[in-house]
Short mmCIF file of C-alpha atoms and ligand atoms in Angstrom, two decimals:
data_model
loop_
_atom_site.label_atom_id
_atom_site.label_comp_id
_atom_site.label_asym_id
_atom_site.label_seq_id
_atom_site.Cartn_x
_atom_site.Cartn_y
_atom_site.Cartn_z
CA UNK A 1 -35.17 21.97 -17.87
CA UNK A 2 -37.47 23.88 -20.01
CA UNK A 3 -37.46 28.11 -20.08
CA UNK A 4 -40.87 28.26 -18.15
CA UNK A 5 -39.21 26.00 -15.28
CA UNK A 6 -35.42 27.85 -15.28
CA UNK A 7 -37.54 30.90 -14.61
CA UNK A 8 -39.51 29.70 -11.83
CA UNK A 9 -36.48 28.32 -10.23
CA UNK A 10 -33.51 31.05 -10.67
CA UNK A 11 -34.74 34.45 -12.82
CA UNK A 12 -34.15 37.67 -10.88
CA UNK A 13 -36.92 40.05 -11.53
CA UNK A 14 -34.80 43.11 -12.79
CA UNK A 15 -31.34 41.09 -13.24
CA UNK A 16 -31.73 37.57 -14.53
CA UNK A 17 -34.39 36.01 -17.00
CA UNK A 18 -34.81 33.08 -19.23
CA UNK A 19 -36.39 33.47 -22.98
CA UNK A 20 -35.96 31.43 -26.68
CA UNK A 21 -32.89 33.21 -27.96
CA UNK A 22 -31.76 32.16 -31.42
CA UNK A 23 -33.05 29.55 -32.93
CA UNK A 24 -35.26 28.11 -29.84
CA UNK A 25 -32.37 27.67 -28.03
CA UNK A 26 -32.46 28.18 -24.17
CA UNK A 27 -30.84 31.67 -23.28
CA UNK A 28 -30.25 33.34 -19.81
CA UNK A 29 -30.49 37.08 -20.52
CA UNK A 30 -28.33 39.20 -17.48
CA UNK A 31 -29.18 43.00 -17.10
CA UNK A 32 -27.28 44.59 -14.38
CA UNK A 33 -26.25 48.82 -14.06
CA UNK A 34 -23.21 47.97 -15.64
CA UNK A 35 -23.74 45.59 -18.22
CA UNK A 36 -25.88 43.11 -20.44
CA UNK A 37 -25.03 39.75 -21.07
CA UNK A 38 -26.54 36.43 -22.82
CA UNK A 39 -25.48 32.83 -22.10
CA UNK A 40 -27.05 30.07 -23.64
CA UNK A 41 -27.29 26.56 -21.90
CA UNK A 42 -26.58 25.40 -25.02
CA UNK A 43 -22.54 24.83 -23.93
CA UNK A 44 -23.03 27.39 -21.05
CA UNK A 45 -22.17 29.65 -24.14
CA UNK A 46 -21.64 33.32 -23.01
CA UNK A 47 -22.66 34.95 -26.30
CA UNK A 48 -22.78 38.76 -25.63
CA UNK A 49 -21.21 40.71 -22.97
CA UNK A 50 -21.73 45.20 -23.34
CA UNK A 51 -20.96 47.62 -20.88
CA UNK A 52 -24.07 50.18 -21.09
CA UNK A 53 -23.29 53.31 -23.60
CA UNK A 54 -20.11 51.18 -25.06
CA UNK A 55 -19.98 48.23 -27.92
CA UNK A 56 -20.14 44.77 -27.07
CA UNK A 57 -16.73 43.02 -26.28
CA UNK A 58 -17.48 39.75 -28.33
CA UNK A 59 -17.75 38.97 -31.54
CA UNK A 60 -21.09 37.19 -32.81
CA UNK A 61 -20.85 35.59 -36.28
CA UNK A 62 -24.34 36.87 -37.86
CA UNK A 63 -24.04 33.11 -39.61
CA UNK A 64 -23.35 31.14 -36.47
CA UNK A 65 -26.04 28.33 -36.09
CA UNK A 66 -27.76 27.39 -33.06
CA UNK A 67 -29.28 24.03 -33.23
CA UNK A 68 -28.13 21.20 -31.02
CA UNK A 69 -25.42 19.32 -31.50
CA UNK A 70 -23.67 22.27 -33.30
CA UNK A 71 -20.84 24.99 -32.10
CA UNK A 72 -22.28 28.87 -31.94
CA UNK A 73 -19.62 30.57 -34.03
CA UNK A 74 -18.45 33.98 -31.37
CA UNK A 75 -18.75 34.57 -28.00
CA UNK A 76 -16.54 31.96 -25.67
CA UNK A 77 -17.22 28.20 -26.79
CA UNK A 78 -16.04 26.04 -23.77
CA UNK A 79 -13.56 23.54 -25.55
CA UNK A 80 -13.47 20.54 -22.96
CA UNK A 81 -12.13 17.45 -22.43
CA UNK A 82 -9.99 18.22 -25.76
CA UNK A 83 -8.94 21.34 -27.70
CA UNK A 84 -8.75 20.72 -31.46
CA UNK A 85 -8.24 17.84 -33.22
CA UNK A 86 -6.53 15.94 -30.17
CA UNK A 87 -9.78 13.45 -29.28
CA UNK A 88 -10.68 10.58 -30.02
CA UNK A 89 -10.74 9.58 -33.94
CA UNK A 90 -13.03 11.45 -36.21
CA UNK A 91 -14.59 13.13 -33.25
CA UNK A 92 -15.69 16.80 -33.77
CA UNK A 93 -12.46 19.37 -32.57
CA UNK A 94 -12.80 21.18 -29.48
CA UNK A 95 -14.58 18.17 -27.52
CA UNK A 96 -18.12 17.71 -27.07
CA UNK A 97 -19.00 20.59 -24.03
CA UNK A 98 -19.62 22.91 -26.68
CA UNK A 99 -22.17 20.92 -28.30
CA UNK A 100 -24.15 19.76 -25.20
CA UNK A 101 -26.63 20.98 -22.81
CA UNK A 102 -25.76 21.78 -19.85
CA UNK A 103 -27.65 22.15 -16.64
CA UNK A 104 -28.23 25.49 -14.76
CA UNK A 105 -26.82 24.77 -11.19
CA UNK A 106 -26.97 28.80 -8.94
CA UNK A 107 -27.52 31.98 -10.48
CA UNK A 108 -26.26 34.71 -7.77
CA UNK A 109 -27.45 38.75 -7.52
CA UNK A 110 -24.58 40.05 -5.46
CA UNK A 111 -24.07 42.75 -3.40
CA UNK A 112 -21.96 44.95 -5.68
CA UNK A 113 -24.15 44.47 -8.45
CA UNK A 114 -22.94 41.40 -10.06
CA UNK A 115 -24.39 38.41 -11.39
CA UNK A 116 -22.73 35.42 -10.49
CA UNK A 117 -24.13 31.95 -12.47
CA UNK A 118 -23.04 28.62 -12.46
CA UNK A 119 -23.61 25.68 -15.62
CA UNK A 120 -23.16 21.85 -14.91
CA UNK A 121 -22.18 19.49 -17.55
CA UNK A 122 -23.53 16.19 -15.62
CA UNK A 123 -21.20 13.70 -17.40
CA UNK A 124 -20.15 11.34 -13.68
CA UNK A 125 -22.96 9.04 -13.81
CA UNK A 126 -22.10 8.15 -17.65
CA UNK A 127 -19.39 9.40 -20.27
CA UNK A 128 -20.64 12.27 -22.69
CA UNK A 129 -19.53 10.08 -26.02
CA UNK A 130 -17.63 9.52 -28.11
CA UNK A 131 -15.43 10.80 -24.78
CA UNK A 132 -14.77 7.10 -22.70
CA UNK A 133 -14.09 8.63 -19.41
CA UNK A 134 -16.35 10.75 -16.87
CA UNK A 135 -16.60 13.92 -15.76
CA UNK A 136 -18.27 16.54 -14.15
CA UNK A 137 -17.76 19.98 -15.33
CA UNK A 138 -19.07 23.60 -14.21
CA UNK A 139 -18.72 26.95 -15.44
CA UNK A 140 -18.81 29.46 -13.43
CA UNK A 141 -19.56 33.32 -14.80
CA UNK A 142 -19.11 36.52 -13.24
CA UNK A 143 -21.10 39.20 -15.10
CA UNK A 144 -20.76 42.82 -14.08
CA UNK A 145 -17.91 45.66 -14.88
CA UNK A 146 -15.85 42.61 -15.92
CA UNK A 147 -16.65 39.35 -17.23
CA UNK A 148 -14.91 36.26 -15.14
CA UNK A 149 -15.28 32.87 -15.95
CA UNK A 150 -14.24 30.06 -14.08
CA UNK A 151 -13.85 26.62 -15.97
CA UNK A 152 -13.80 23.65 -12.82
CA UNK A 153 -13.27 19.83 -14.63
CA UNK A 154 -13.56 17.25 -12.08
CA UNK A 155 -12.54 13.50 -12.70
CA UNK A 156 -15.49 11.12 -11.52
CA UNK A 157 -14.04 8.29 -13.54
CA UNK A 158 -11.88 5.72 -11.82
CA UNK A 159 -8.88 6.16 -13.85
CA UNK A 160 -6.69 9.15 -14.65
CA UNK A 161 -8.22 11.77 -17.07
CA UNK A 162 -5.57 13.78 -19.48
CA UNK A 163 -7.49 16.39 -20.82
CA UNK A 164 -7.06 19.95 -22.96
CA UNK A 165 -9.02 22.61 -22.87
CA UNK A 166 -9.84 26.26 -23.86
CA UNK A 167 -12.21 29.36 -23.01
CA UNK A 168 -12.15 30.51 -26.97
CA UNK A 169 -12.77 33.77 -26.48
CA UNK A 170 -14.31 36.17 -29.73
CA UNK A 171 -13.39 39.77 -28.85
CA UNK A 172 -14.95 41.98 -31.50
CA UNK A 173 -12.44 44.88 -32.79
CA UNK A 174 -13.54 47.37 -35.97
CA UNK A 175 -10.76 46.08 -38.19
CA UNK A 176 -8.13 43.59 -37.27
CA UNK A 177 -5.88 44.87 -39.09
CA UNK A 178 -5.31 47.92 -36.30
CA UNK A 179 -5.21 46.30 -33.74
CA UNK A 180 -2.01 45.01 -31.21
CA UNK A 181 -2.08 41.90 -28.95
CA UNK A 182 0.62 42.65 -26.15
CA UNK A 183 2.23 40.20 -23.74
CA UNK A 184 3.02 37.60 -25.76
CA UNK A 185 6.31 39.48 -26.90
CA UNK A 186 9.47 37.40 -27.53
CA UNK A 187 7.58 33.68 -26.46
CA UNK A 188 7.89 31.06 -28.26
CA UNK A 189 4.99 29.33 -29.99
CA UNK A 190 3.12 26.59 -32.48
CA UNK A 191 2.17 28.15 -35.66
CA UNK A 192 -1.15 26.22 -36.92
CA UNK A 193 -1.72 28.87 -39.57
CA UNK A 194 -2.28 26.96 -43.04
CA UNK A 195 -2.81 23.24 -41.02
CA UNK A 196 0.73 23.78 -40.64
CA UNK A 197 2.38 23.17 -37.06
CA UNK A 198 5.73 24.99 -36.95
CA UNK A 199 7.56 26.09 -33.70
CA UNK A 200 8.27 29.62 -33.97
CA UNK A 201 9.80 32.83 -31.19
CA UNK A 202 7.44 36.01 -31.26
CA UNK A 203 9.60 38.71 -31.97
CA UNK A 204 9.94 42.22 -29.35
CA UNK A 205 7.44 43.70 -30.88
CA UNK A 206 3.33 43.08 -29.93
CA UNK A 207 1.75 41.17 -32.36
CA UNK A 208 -0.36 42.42 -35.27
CA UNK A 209 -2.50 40.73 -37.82
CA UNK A 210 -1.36 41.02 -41.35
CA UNK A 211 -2.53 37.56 -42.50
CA UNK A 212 -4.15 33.84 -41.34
CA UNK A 213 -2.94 34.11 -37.88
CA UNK A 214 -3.22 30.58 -35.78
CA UNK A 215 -0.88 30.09 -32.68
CA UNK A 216 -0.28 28.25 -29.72
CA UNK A 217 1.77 30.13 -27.14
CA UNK A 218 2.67 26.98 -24.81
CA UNK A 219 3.52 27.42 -21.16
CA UNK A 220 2.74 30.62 -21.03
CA UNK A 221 0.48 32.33 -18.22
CA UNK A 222 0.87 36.28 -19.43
CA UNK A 223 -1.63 38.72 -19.15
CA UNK A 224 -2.77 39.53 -22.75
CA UNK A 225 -3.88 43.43 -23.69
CA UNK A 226 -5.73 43.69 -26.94
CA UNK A 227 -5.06 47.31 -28.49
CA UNK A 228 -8.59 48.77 -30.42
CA UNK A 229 -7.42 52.40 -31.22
CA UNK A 230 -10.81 53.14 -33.24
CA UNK A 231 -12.58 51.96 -30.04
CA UNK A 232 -10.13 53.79 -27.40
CA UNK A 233 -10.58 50.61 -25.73
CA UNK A 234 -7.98 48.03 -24.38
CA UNK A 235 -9.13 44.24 -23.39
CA UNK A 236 -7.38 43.12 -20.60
CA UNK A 237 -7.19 38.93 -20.35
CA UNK A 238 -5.89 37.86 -17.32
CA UNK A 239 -5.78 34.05 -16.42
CA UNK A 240 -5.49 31.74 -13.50
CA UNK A 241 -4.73 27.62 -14.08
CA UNK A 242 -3.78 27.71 -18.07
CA UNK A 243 -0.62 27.48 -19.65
CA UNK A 244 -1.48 28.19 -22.85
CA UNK A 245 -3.09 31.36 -25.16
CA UNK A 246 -3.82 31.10 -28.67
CA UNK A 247 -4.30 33.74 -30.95
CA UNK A 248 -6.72 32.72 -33.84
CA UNK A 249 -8.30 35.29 -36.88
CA UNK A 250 -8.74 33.21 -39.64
CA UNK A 251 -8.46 35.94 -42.75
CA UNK A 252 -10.21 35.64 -46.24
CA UNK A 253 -9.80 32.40 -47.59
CA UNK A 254 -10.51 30.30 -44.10
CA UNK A 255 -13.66 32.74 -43.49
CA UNK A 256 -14.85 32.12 -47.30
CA UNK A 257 -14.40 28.30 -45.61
CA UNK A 258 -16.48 28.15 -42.89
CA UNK A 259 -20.05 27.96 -43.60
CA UNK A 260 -21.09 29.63 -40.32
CA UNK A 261 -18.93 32.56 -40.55
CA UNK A 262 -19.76 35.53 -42.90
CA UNK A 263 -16.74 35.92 -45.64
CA UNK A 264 -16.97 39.89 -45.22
CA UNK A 265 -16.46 39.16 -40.50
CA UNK A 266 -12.81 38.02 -40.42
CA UNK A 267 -11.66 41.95 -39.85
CA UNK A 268 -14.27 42.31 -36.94
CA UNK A 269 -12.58 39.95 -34.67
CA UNK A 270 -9.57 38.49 -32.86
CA UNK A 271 -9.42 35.16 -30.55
CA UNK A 272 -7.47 35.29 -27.56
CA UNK A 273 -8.27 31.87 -25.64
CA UNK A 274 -7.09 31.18 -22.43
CA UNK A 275 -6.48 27.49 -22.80
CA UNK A 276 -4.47 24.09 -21.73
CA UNK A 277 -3.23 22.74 -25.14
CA UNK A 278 -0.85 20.51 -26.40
CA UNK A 279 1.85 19.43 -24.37
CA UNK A 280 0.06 21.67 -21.60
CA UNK A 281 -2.38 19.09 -20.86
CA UNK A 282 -3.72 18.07 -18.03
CA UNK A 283 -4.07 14.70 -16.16
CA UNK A 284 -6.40 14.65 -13.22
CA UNK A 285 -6.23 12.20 -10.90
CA UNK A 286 -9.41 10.21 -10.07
CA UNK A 287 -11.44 12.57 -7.81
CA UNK A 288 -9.24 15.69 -8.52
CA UNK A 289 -10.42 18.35 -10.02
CA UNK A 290 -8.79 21.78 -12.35
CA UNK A 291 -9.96 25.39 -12.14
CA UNK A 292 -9.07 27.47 -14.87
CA UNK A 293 -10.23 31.01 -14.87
CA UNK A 294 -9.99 34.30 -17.33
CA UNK A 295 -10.84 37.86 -16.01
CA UNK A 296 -11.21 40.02 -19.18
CA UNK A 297 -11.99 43.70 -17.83
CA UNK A 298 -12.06 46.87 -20.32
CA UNK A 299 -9.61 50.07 -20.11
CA UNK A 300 -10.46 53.13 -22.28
O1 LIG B 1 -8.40 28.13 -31.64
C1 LIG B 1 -8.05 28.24 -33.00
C2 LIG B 1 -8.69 27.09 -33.76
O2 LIG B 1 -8.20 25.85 -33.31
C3 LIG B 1 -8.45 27.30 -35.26
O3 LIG B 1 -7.53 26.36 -35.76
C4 LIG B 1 -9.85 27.15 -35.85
O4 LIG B 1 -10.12 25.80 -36.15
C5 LIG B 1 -10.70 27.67 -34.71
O5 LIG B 1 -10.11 27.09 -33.55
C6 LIG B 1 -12.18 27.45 -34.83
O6 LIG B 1 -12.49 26.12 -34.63
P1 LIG B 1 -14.04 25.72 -34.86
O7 LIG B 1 -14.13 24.26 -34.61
O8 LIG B 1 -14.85 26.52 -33.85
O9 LIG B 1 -14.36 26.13 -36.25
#
């Protein structure tokens, strides 16, 4: 649906318009007395999320493309129907919701102030390829004080679906190298750090960043808290219907790797994804459907 249509159909004069964000692509800009956000249909991509008067909470990379059929680098890609390199062979990682288009289905001005809007990904009448099975899949986010986002996958295909998945979440932080990640203390993980895939027991202590860090804590449903002295601020990650976190910063030499990430942004941010990964998949019955939700709210 093209901008001049979206906004004839579901802006909010005051709270909710649609404009060309980067590169052309479609963006829904959210203004409310709390916040400012910006989520691209573009793989219902929430890009920026601020609380008035404070820095944003996720990271951007300032070389992150946005052109179809490619991932924007920050904010929270939607990784659906599989996280990583688990789909089919030679398909991109991190499934294809990321890289599609997705439909605007509600946008919501409620009573307390927040914005409520929901994406479709329309993929029940035919399969989004190179993915053989349908689905239909919406995304529902809260913007306001907090951000909440709500990940539904239903199965429209007429055999069982085993899927993985992940909300991977950019939180911007000054330097990475200050900053704690608590609740993940003494669990036991897969370290992917390196392409490596060793099964490893955080210690007691909360973890800090001191070099490539890539993990997979599997079933695991803790609250995360993500320590930013220099910005008296603590990101609280709560979650609802995932098993899994992974913590992901991927220090000098991976960031000199990635074309669409600047080699000087690796200390500016930290990953904490609420996900289902791995052996924390999930198989959904023909007409079932899975709701996995993360509530990320700020303390100072
Ligand atoms: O979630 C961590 C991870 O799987 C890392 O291994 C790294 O590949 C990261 O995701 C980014 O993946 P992307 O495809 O967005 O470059």
């Amino acid at each position: 649906m093209r901008i001049q249509e979206l906004q004839s159909q579901f802006a909010i004069p005051g709270a909710v318009e649609f404009e060309p964000g980067q590169g052309g692509l479609t963006r829904m800009a959210i203004t409310t007395s709390e916040c400012a956000a910006h989520i691209y249909t573009h793989g219902a991509h929430v890009t920026h999320w601020q609380r008035h008067g404070e820095a944003p909470v996720l990271f951007m990379s300032s070389q992150s493309q946005f052109k179809d059929g490619a991932p924007i680098r920050g904010g929270v890609p939607v990784c659906f129907p599989w996280f990583g390199g688990s789909g089919p062979a030679g398909a991109p990682i991190h499934g294809v919701a990321r890289l599609a288009e997705w439909e605007v289905e509600s946008v919501t001005l409620k009573s307390d102030g927040t914005v409520v809007a929901v994406f479709l990904l329309n993929a029940n009448e035919r399969a989004l390829a190179p993915w053989p099975q349908r689905f239909e899949l919406r995304h529902r986010v809260t913007v306001g004080r907090s951000l909440t986002m709500a990940l539904e996958a239903r199965n429209t295909d007429p055999k069982p679906q085993r899927i993985t998945e992940a909300l991977h979440t950019y939180f911007l932080v000054d330097d990475v190298r200050q900053i704690r990640v608590l609740g993940l203390e003494n669990a036991s993980y897969i370290d992917t750090a390196g392409g490596g895939r060793v099964e490893r027991r955080q210690g007691a202590e909360p973890i800090t960043i001191t070099a490539e860090t890539d993990r997979v804590y599997l079933n695991n449903r803790a609250t995360c808290v993500i320590e930013v002295p220099n910005f008296g601020r603590k990101i609280v990650i709560e979650k609802s219907g995932s098993d899994s976190t992974v913590v992901w910063n991927p220090w000098i030499a991976k960031a000199k790797a990635m074309p669409d990430f600047g080699d000087d942004e690796w200390p500016r941010m930290i990953c904490v994804e609420t996900a289902n990964a791995h052996g924390n998949a999930i198989t959904l019955a023909p007409g079932a459907s899975h709701v996995m939700e993360a509530r990320i709210r700020l303390e100072t």
